[in-house]
Coordinates of N, CA and C in Angstrom, one line a residue:
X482 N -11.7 161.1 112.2 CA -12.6 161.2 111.1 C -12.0 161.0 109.7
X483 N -11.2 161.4 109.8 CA -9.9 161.4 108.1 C -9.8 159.8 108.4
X484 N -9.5 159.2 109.3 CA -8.9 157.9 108.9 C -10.2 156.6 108.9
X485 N -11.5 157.3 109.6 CA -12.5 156.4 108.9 C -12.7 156.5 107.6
X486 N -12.8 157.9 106.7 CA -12.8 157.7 105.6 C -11.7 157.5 104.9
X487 N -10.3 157.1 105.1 CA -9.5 156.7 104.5 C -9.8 154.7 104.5
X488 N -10.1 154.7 105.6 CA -10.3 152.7 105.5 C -11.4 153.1 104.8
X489 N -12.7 153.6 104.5 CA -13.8 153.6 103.9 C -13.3 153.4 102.8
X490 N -13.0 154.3 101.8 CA -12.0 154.2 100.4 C -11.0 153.1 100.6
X491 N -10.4 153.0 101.0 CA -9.4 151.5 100.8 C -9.9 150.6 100.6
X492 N -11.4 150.0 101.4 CA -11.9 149.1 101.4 C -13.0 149.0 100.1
X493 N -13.4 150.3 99.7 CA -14.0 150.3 98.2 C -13.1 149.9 97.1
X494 N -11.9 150.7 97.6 CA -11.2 150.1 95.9 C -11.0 149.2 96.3
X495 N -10.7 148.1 97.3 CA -10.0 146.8 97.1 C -11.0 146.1 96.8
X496 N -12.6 146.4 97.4 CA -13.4 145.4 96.7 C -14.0 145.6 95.3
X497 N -13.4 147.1 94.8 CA -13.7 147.3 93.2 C -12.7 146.8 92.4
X498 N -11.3 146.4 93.0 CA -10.3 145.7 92.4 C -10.6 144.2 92.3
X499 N -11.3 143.4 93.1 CA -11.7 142.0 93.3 C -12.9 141.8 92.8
X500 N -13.9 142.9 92.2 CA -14.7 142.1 91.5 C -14.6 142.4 90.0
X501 N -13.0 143.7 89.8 CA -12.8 143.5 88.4 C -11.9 142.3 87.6
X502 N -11.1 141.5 89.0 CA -10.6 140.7 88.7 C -11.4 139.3 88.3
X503 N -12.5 139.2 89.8 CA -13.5 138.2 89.2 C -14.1 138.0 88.1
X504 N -14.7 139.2 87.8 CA -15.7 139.4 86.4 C -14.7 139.1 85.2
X505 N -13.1 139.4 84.8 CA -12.0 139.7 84.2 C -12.2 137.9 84.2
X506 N -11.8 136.8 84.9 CA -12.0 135.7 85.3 C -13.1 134.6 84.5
X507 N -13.8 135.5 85.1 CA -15.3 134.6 84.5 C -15.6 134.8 83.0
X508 N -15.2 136.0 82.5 CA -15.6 136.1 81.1 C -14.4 135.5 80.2
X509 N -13.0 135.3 80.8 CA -12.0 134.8 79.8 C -12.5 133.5 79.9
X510 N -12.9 132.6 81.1 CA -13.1 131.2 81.3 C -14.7 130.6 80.8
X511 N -15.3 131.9 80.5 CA -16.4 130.9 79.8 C -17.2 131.3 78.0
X512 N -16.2 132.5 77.8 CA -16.2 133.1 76.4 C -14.9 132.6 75.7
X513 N -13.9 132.7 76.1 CA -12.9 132.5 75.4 C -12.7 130.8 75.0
X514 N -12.5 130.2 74.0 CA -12.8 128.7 73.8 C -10.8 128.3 74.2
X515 N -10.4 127.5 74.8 CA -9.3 127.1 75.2 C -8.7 126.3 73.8
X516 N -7.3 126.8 73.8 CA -6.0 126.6 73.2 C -5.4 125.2 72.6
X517 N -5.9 124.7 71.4 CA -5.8 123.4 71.6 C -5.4 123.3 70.1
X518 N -4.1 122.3 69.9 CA -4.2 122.0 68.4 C -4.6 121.2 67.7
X519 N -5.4 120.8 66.6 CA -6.2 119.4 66.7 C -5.5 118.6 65.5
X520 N -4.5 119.1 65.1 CA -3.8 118.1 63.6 C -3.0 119.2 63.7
X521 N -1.8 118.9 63.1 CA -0.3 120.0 62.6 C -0.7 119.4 60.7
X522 N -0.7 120.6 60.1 CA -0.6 120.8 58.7 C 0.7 121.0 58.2
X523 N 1.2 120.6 57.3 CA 2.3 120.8 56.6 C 2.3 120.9 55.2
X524 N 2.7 122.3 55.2 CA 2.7 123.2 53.6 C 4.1 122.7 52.9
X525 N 3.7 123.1 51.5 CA 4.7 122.7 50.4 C 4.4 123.1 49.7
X526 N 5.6 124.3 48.5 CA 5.6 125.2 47.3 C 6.2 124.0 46.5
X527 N 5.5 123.8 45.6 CA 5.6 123.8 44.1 C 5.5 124.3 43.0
X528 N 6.4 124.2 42.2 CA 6.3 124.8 40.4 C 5.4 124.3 40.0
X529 N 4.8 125.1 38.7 CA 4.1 124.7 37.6 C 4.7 124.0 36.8
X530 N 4.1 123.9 35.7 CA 4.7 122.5 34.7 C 6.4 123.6 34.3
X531 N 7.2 122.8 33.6 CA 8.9 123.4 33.4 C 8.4 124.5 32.3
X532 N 8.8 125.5 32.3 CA 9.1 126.2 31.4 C 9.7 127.4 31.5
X533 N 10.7 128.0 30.4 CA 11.8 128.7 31.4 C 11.3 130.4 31.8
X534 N 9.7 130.7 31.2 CA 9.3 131.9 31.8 C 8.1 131.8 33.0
X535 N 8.3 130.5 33.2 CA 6.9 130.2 34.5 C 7.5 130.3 35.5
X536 N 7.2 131.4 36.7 CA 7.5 131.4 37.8 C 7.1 130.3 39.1
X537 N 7.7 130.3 39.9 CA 7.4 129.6 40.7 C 6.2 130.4 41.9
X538 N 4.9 129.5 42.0 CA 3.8 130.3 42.8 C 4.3 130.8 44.3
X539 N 3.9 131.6 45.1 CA 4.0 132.0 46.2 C 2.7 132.0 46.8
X540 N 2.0 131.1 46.8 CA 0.6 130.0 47.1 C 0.5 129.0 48.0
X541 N 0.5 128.6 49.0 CA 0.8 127.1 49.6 C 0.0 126.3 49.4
X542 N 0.7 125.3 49.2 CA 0.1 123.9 48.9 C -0.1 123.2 49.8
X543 N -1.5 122.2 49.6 CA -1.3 121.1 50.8 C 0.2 120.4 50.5
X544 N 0.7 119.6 51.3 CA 1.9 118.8 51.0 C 1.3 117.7 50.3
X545 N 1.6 117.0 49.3 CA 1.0 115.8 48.4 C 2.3 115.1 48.1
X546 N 2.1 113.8 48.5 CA 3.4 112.5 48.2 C 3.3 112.5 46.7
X547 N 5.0 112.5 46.5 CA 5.3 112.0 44.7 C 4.5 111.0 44.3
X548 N 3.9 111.8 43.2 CA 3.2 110.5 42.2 C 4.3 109.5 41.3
X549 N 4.2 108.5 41.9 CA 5.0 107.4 40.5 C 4.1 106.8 39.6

């Protein structure tokens, strides 16, 4: 009698272990939107105009090629 209700219980948690896995499963793969990079950005600090009490910002900048 003990060892029917021991497989009874074994057999419930393993199938309460495999539908928390499933369900764990199905909600990462259809809520979660997959991992993708779509352009790499590249930041660049610049000074304000010269002056010798103007700090330098701690702001990022888009990156912008030297103007000639």
């Amino acid at each position: 009698r003990a060892l029917l209700r021991g497989g009874v219980l074994a057999c419930t948690a393993l199938l309460l272990l495999w539908a928390a896995i499933f369900l764990y499963g199905s909600f990462y793969f259809s809520c979660l939107p997959p991992a993708a990079l779509l352009r790499p950005v590249h930041f660049a600090f610049r000074c304000g105009p010269p002056a010798p009490q103007t700090p330098c910002p701690t702001d990022p900048l888009p990156h912008r090629p030297p103007q000639t």
